Short mmCIF file of C-alpha atoms in Angstrom, two decimals:
data_model
loop_
_atom_site.label_atom_id
_atom_site.label_comp_id
_atom_site.label_asym_id
_atom_site.label_seq_id
_atom_site.Cartn_x
_atom_site.Cartn_y
_atom_site.Cartn_z
CA MET A 1 18.91 91.55 169.47
CA ASN A 2 18.56 95.35 169.53
CA GLN A 3 18.86 96.45 165.90
CA SER A 4 20.41 99.80 166.82
CA SER A 5 23.32 98.02 168.50
CA ILE A 6 24.02 95.54 165.70
CA ARG A 7 27.24 95.65 163.74
CA SER A 8 28.07 93.53 160.73
CA VAL A 9 31.06 91.31 161.43
CA ILE A 10 33.13 89.49 158.81
CA CYS A 11 33.43 86.05 160.38
CA GLY A 12 34.90 84.13 157.44
CA VAL A 13 37.01 85.03 154.45
CA GLY A 14 38.27 82.99 151.52
CA TYR A 15 39.82 83.32 148.09
CA TYR A 16 40.64 81.08 145.17
CA LEU A 17 43.33 81.33 142.49
CA PRO A 18 43.07 79.16 139.36
CA GLN A 19 45.91 76.72 138.71
CA GLU A 20 47.37 78.20 135.52
CA VAL A 21 50.20 80.62 136.34
CA VAL A 22 50.92 83.09 133.53
CA GLY A 23 54.08 85.18 133.75
CA SER A 24 54.38 88.64 132.24
CA ASP A 25 56.88 87.30 129.71
CA ASP A 26 54.22 84.76 128.68
CA ILE A 27 51.79 87.63 128.15
CA GLN A 28 54.23 89.35 125.81
CA ARG A 29 54.67 86.12 123.84
CA ARG A 30 50.90 85.72 123.49
CA VAL A 31 50.63 89.24 122.07
CA TYR A 32 53.38 88.47 119.57
CA ASP A 33 51.77 85.17 118.57
CA ALA A 34 48.42 86.91 117.99
CA SER A 35 49.64 89.94 116.05
CA SER A 36 53.44 89.80 115.56
CA PHE A 37 53.67 92.97 117.67
CA THR A 38 56.73 92.99 119.91
CA ILE A 39 56.42 94.44 123.39
CA PRO A 40 59.88 95.38 124.69
CA ASN A 41 61.23 92.55 126.81
CA GLY A 42 60.28 92.89 130.47
CA LEU A 43 58.17 96.02 129.92
CA ILE A 44 55.01 94.78 131.64
CA LYS A 45 56.83 93.72 134.81
CA ARG A 46 58.90 96.91 134.93
CA ALA A 47 55.87 99.14 134.37
CA THR A 48 53.48 97.38 136.75
CA GLY A 49 55.49 95.24 139.16
CA ILE A 50 53.39 92.26 138.11
CA ALA A 51 55.44 89.09 137.71
CA GLU A 52 52.54 86.69 137.18
CA ARG A 53 48.81 86.21 137.36
CA ARG A 54 46.36 83.28 137.20
CA PHE A 55 44.09 82.32 134.30
CA ARG A 56 41.00 80.16 134.62
CA HIS A 57 40.66 76.73 133.02
CA GLU A 58 38.38 76.90 129.99
CA ASP A 59 35.70 75.01 131.92
CA GLU A 60 35.79 77.38 134.91
CA GLN A 61 33.04 80.01 135.00
CA SER A 62 32.84 83.12 137.15
CA SER A 63 30.47 81.27 139.48
CA ASP A 64 32.99 78.42 139.86
CA LEU A 65 35.70 80.79 141.08
CA ALA A 66 33.21 82.34 143.50
CA LEU A 67 32.09 78.87 144.61
CA LYS A 68 35.58 77.75 145.61
CA ALA A 69 36.24 80.96 147.53
CA SER A 70 32.81 80.78 149.20
CA LEU A 71 33.37 77.25 150.47
CA VAL A 72 36.57 78.37 152.20
CA ALA A 73 34.87 81.43 153.72
CA MET A 74 31.91 79.38 154.95
CA GLU A 75 34.14 76.73 156.50
CA ARG A 76 36.18 79.38 158.32
CA ALA A 77 32.97 81.03 159.52
CA GLY A 78 31.52 77.73 160.67
CA VAL A 79 28.30 78.15 158.69
CA GLY A 80 26.47 75.72 156.45
CA PRO A 81 24.32 76.24 153.36
CA GLU A 82 21.14 76.37 155.45
CA ASP A 83 22.51 79.30 157.49
CA VAL A 84 23.02 81.73 154.60
CA ASP A 85 19.94 83.91 154.05
CA LEU A 86 21.50 86.46 151.67
CA LEU A 87 23.85 85.79 148.75
CA ILE A 88 25.32 88.68 146.76
CA PHE A 89 27.46 87.89 143.73
CA ALA A 90 29.63 90.98 143.27
CA ALA A 91 31.98 91.08 140.30
CA CYS A 92 32.82 92.69 136.98
CA THR A 93 32.31 89.42 135.10
CA GLN A 94 29.37 87.04 135.05
CA ASP A 95 28.31 83.63 133.74
CA VAL A 96 25.36 84.85 131.66
CA ALA A 97 23.46 88.08 131.00
CA GLU A 98 20.33 86.63 132.58
CA PRO A 99 19.58 85.37 135.17
CA ALA A 100 21.81 86.78 137.89
CA THR A 101 25.00 84.78 138.36
CA ALA A 102 24.00 84.65 142.03
CA ASN A 103 21.23 82.21 141.04
CA ILE A 104 23.78 79.89 139.45
CA LEU A 105 26.06 80.18 142.47
CA GLN A 106 23.11 79.50 144.79
CA GLU A 107 22.49 76.19 143.03
CA LYS A 108 26.16 75.21 143.21
CA LEU A 109 26.36 76.05 146.92
CA GLY A 110 22.98 74.50 147.70
CA LEU A 111 21.59 77.45 149.65
CA PRO A 112 17.92 76.63 150.38
CA HIS A 113 16.86 79.83 152.17
CA ALA A 114 18.83 82.65 150.56
CA GLN A 115 17.68 85.79 148.84
CA VAL A 116 20.13 86.20 145.94
CA PHE A 117 21.12 88.90 143.47
CA ASP A 118 24.11 90.43 141.68
CA ALA A 119 25.83 93.71 142.56
CA LYS A 120 27.86 95.16 139.70
CA ASN A 121 30.05 98.23 140.21
CA ALA A 122 33.26 97.45 138.28
CA CYS A 123 36.22 96.89 140.62
CA ASN A 124 34.19 98.27 143.53
CA SER A 125 31.61 95.49 143.18
CA PHE A 126 32.87 93.71 146.30
CA LEU A 127 32.77 96.82 148.49
CA THR A 128 29.31 97.65 147.12
CA GLY A 129 28.11 94.12 147.87
CA LEU A 130 29.59 94.30 151.36
CA ASP A 131 27.85 97.64 151.94
CA ILE A 132 24.49 96.18 150.86
CA ALA A 133 25.00 93.14 153.10
CA ASP A 134 25.83 95.46 156.00
CA SER A 135 22.62 97.43 155.39
CA HIS A 136 20.52 94.25 155.31
CA ILE A 137 22.05 92.99 158.55
CA ARG A 138 21.68 96.30 160.39
CA ALA A 139 18.05 96.51 159.24
CA GLY A 140 17.34 93.02 160.55
CA LYS A 141 16.59 91.64 157.09
CA SER A 142 19.53 89.21 157.13
CA ARG A 143 21.33 87.22 159.79
CA CYS A 144 24.04 85.62 157.67
CA ALA A 145 25.16 87.07 154.34
CA LEU A 146 27.64 85.73 151.81
CA VAL A 147 29.31 88.21 149.46
CA ALA A 148 31.09 86.33 146.67
CA VAL A 149 33.31 87.39 143.77
CA GLY A 150 34.28 85.44 140.67
CA GLU A 151 36.39 87.29 138.10
CA THR A 152 37.16 85.70 134.71
CA LEU A 153 38.93 88.80 133.43
CA SER A 154 41.25 86.96 131.06
CA LEU A 155 38.31 86.69 128.66
CA THR A 156 38.36 90.48 128.20
CA ILE A 157 41.97 90.62 126.92
CA ASN A 158 42.39 91.45 123.23
CA TRP A 159 45.71 89.92 122.26
CA ALA A 160 45.71 91.48 118.78
CA ILE A 161 47.79 94.55 119.57
CA LYS A 162 49.06 96.08 116.34
CA SER A 163 50.49 99.47 117.26
CA ILE A 164 51.78 101.65 120.08
CA ASP A 165 48.34 103.28 120.27
CA ASP A 166 46.77 99.84 120.71
CA LEU A 167 49.28 99.06 123.44
CA ARG A 168 48.50 102.27 125.30
CA ALA A 169 44.78 101.48 125.25
CA ARG A 170 45.18 97.82 126.20
CA ILE A 171 48.24 97.56 128.42
CA SER A 172 46.00 97.62 131.50
CA SER A 173 44.20 94.55 130.18
CA LEU A 174 47.55 92.73 130.03
CA THR A 175 47.72 93.01 133.83
CA LEU A 176 44.42 91.22 134.45
CA GLY A 177 44.16 87.97 136.38
CA ASP A 178 41.34 85.58 137.26
CA ALA A 179 40.35 84.92 140.88
CA GLY A 180 37.56 84.33 143.35
CA GLY A 181 36.93 85.86 146.76
CA ALA A 182 34.25 85.71 149.43
CA VAL A 183 33.30 86.82 152.92
CA VAL A 184 30.63 85.66 155.35
CA VAL A 185 29.03 88.53 157.27
CA LYS A 186 26.87 88.12 160.37
CA GLY A 187 25.23 90.49 162.83
CA SER A 188 26.71 90.93 166.30
CA SER A 189 25.95 93.05 169.34
CA ASN A 190 28.58 91.64 171.67
CA GLY A 191 29.63 95.07 172.91
CA TYR A 192 33.27 94.69 171.89
CA GLY A 193 33.00 97.16 169.01
CA GLN A 194 33.79 94.57 166.35
CA GLY A 195 32.50 94.91 162.83
CA ILE A 196 31.92 97.44 160.07
CA ILE A 197 31.86 100.94 161.55
CA THR A 198 30.72 102.95 158.54
CA SER A 199 31.21 103.25 154.80
CA ALA A 200 31.58 105.99 152.22
CA PHE A 201 31.30 105.98 148.43
CA ARG A 202 31.77 108.66 145.80
CA SER A 203 31.25 108.53 142.04
CA TYR A 204 32.44 110.81 139.24
CA GLY A 205 30.33 109.81 136.26
CA GLU A 206 31.97 112.24 133.87
CA LYS A 207 35.00 109.92 133.97
CA TRP A 208 33.19 106.73 132.93
CA ARG A 209 35.02 106.59 129.59
CA LEU A 210 38.41 106.07 131.28
CA ALA A 211 37.92 102.29 131.52
CA THR A 212 35.35 100.28 129.60
CA VAL A 213 34.11 97.02 128.21
CA LEU A 214 31.61 98.52 125.78
CA GLY A 215 29.94 95.35 124.53
CA GLY A 216 27.01 93.40 125.92
CA GLY A 217 24.62 96.30 126.49
CA SER A 218 22.35 98.47 124.37
CA MET A 219 25.28 100.40 122.84
CA HIS A 220 27.07 97.43 121.25
CA ARG A 221 24.96 94.41 122.03
CA PHE A 222 26.52 91.55 120.07
CA ASP A 223 29.58 93.21 118.53
CA GLU A 224 32.60 91.12 119.54
CA ARG A 225 34.94 94.05 118.89
CA TYR A 226 33.57 95.72 122.02
CA GLY A 227 33.90 92.72 124.32
CA TYR A 228 37.42 93.66 125.43
CA PHE A 229 38.75 95.85 128.22
CA THR A 230 40.34 99.16 127.23
CA SER A 231 41.41 102.03 129.44
CA SER A 232 43.43 105.17 129.89
CA SER A 233 46.01 104.11 132.45
CA GLN A 234 47.17 107.69 132.94
CA GLY A 235 43.62 108.97 133.36
CA LEU A 236 42.75 106.31 135.91
CA MET A 237 45.91 106.97 137.88
CA GLU A 238 45.18 110.69 138.00
CA ALA A 239 41.59 110.04 139.10
CA ALA A 240 42.78 107.69 141.85
CA TYR A 241 45.33 110.16 143.19
CA GLU A 242 42.77 112.96 143.03
CA HIS A 243 39.83 111.26 144.73
CA ILE A 244 40.94 108.34 146.93
CA PRO A 245 43.13 110.10 149.56
CA GLY A 246 40.45 112.70 150.31
CA LEU A 247 37.74 110.12 150.98
CA VAL A 248 40.11 108.04 153.10
CA ALA A 249 40.92 111.13 155.19
CA GLU A 250 37.21 111.94 155.55
CA VAL A 251 36.36 108.42 156.73
CA LEU A 252 39.28 108.19 159.15
CA ASP A 253 38.26 111.52 160.67
CA ARG A 254 34.65 110.30 160.96
CA VAL A 255 35.64 107.21 162.96
CA GLY A 256 38.35 108.95 164.99
CA TRP A 257 41.32 107.08 163.55
CA LYS A 258 44.67 108.46 162.56
CA PRO A 259 46.30 106.90 159.47
CA SER A 260 48.90 105.37 161.77
CA ASP A 261 46.13 103.54 163.65
CA VAL A 262 45.42 101.27 160.67
CA ASP A 263 46.70 97.75 161.34
CA VAL A 264 45.74 96.16 158.01
CA ALA A 265 44.91 97.87 154.71
CA CYS A 266 43.36 95.98 151.80
CA ALA A 267 42.89 97.90 148.58
CA HIS A 268 42.04 97.32 144.96
CA GLN A 269 45.35 97.04 143.11
CA VAL A 270 46.33 97.74 139.51
CA SER A 271 50.11 98.08 139.89
CA GLU A 272 52.69 97.74 142.62
CA GLU A 273 53.76 101.37 142.32
CA MET A 274 50.20 102.65 142.76
CA VAL A 275 49.69 100.52 145.87
CA TYR A 276 52.61 102.18 147.61
CA LYS A 277 51.98 105.68 146.26
CA LEU A 278 48.35 105.64 147.35
CA ALA A 279 49.29 104.35 150.79
CA GLU A 280 51.79 107.20 151.06
CA LYS A 281 49.25 109.80 149.89
CA CYS A 282 46.73 108.47 152.41
CA GLY A 283 49.33 108.52 155.19
CA VAL A 284 48.90 104.80 155.80
CA ASN A 285 52.00 102.76 156.66
CA VAL A 286 52.85 100.75 153.55
CA GLU A 287 53.89 97.86 155.78
CA THR A 288 50.23 97.39 156.73
CA THR A 289 49.12 97.07 153.09
CA ILE A 290 48.53 93.54 151.81
CA VAL A 291 49.98 93.35 148.29
CA SER A 292 48.53 90.82 145.85
CA VAL A 293 49.02 92.50 142.48
CA THR A 294 52.60 91.27 142.04
CA ASP A 295 51.63 87.59 141.87
CA CYS A 296 47.88 87.77 141.10
CA GLY A 297 47.69 90.73 138.73
CA ASN A 298 44.71 93.06 138.68
CA THR A 299 41.90 90.84 139.91
CA ALA A 300 39.28 93.62 139.93
CA ALA A 301 36.64 93.06 142.62
CA ALA A 302 38.55 90.05 143.99
CA SER A 303 41.54 92.19 145.05
CA ILE A 304 40.16 93.14 148.46
CA PRO A 305 38.93 89.69 149.56
CA ILE A 306 42.27 88.24 148.42
CA GLY A 307 43.98 90.80 150.64
CA LEU A 308 41.73 89.92 153.57
CA GLY A 309 42.34 86.22 152.99
CA ARG A 310 46.09 86.64 152.99
CA ALA A 311 45.96 88.84 156.08
CA TYR A 312 43.96 86.10 157.81
CA GLU A 313 46.46 83.43 156.77
CA ARG A 314 49.35 85.54 158.09
CA GLY A 315 47.69 85.97 161.47
CA LEU A 316 47.28 89.72 161.03
CA LEU A 317 43.52 89.81 161.65
CA ARG A 318 43.71 89.62 165.41
CA PRO A 319 40.65 90.60 167.49
CA GLY A 320 40.53 94.37 167.72
CA ALA A 321 42.67 94.97 164.62
CA LYS A 322 41.72 98.14 162.74
CA VAL A 323 41.18 97.23 159.11
CA LEU A 324 40.73 99.65 156.22
CA LEU A 325 39.21 98.54 152.90
CA VAL A 326 39.76 100.92 149.98
CA GLY A 327 38.55 100.65 146.40
CA GLY A 328 38.89 102.64 143.22
CA ALA A 329 37.01 101.57 140.10
CA ALA A 330 35.97 102.38 136.57
CA GLY A 331 33.18 104.88 136.58
CA PHE A 332 35.13 106.55 138.27
CA SER A 333 34.14 105.50 141.79
CA VAL A 334 35.78 105.30 145.20
CA GLY A 335 34.76 103.28 148.25
CA VAL A 336 36.15 103.16 151.80
CA VAL A 337 35.06 100.79 154.58
CA PRO A 338 36.72 100.80 158.05
CA LEU A 339 36.08 97.91 160.42
CA ILE A 340 37.25 96.39 163.67
CA TRP A 341 38.17 92.71 163.42
#
């Protein structure tokens, strides 16, 4: 196979949602039970469009959510454990600080020949992992890669909200949901133009304070107070509107697509309103955007593979379909990946 002609093709996609369904009214009750703070009835759903999300069972780890999604993706791709030579676990959350969660997932999947490691880039972890897998395949270092996500974000919610200021800092955490997602990526040179065409990423490090979980590192190693997600919702929204449309336009121009050419758009999602506003600002038809935030919540790095999985289940990923993957993440970072299905 001529390496210069190889493209990375997503040949299997899967996702997993835990069984426990938690409505936004349930979230408000949990806050009240923890701190006696009353969130106005229906506020979370009105503000975000999120009706419900899923929470993991207490025995489910990040690797378990990734495992269940990976098994679906591998079955759809028609590959077995012995075929996977690269495993990238790409998520905000993890099982342990060391070793890589990818090692734990490797054991659970029984992958005998795989190089494994974690890729962590907040909500852009999946796109970053996909980009690394693409690079390995194009370079001839991998023939069959598995990029897997397992997000146990419910563990980062601080229910003890005691004031309006607390609510402002933590309302984004009340939108979080748990989920798994995965794709199998293989090299192809079939001449039909299928696969990942290019990718583009930008980062604006001066905005890293907009969304954080400050614990677990050298700043606040074992301090439980810093183990929770906090953010500036307004700041993140402004950063997204400022930086995402420009990179989308740059990438579309690079590959010769018009926004109207996009058949399926899968993006990271934090609220229903932002999904539609960003699509509008990017010029992409909102009807092509796969929405998951309304019934899954903000699933961080799992958002995009969930979108791909639902598009597959709806029969939208027909051969030749033009697919646009778009991510915005804490950091602040942006990623855009166009591909032909």
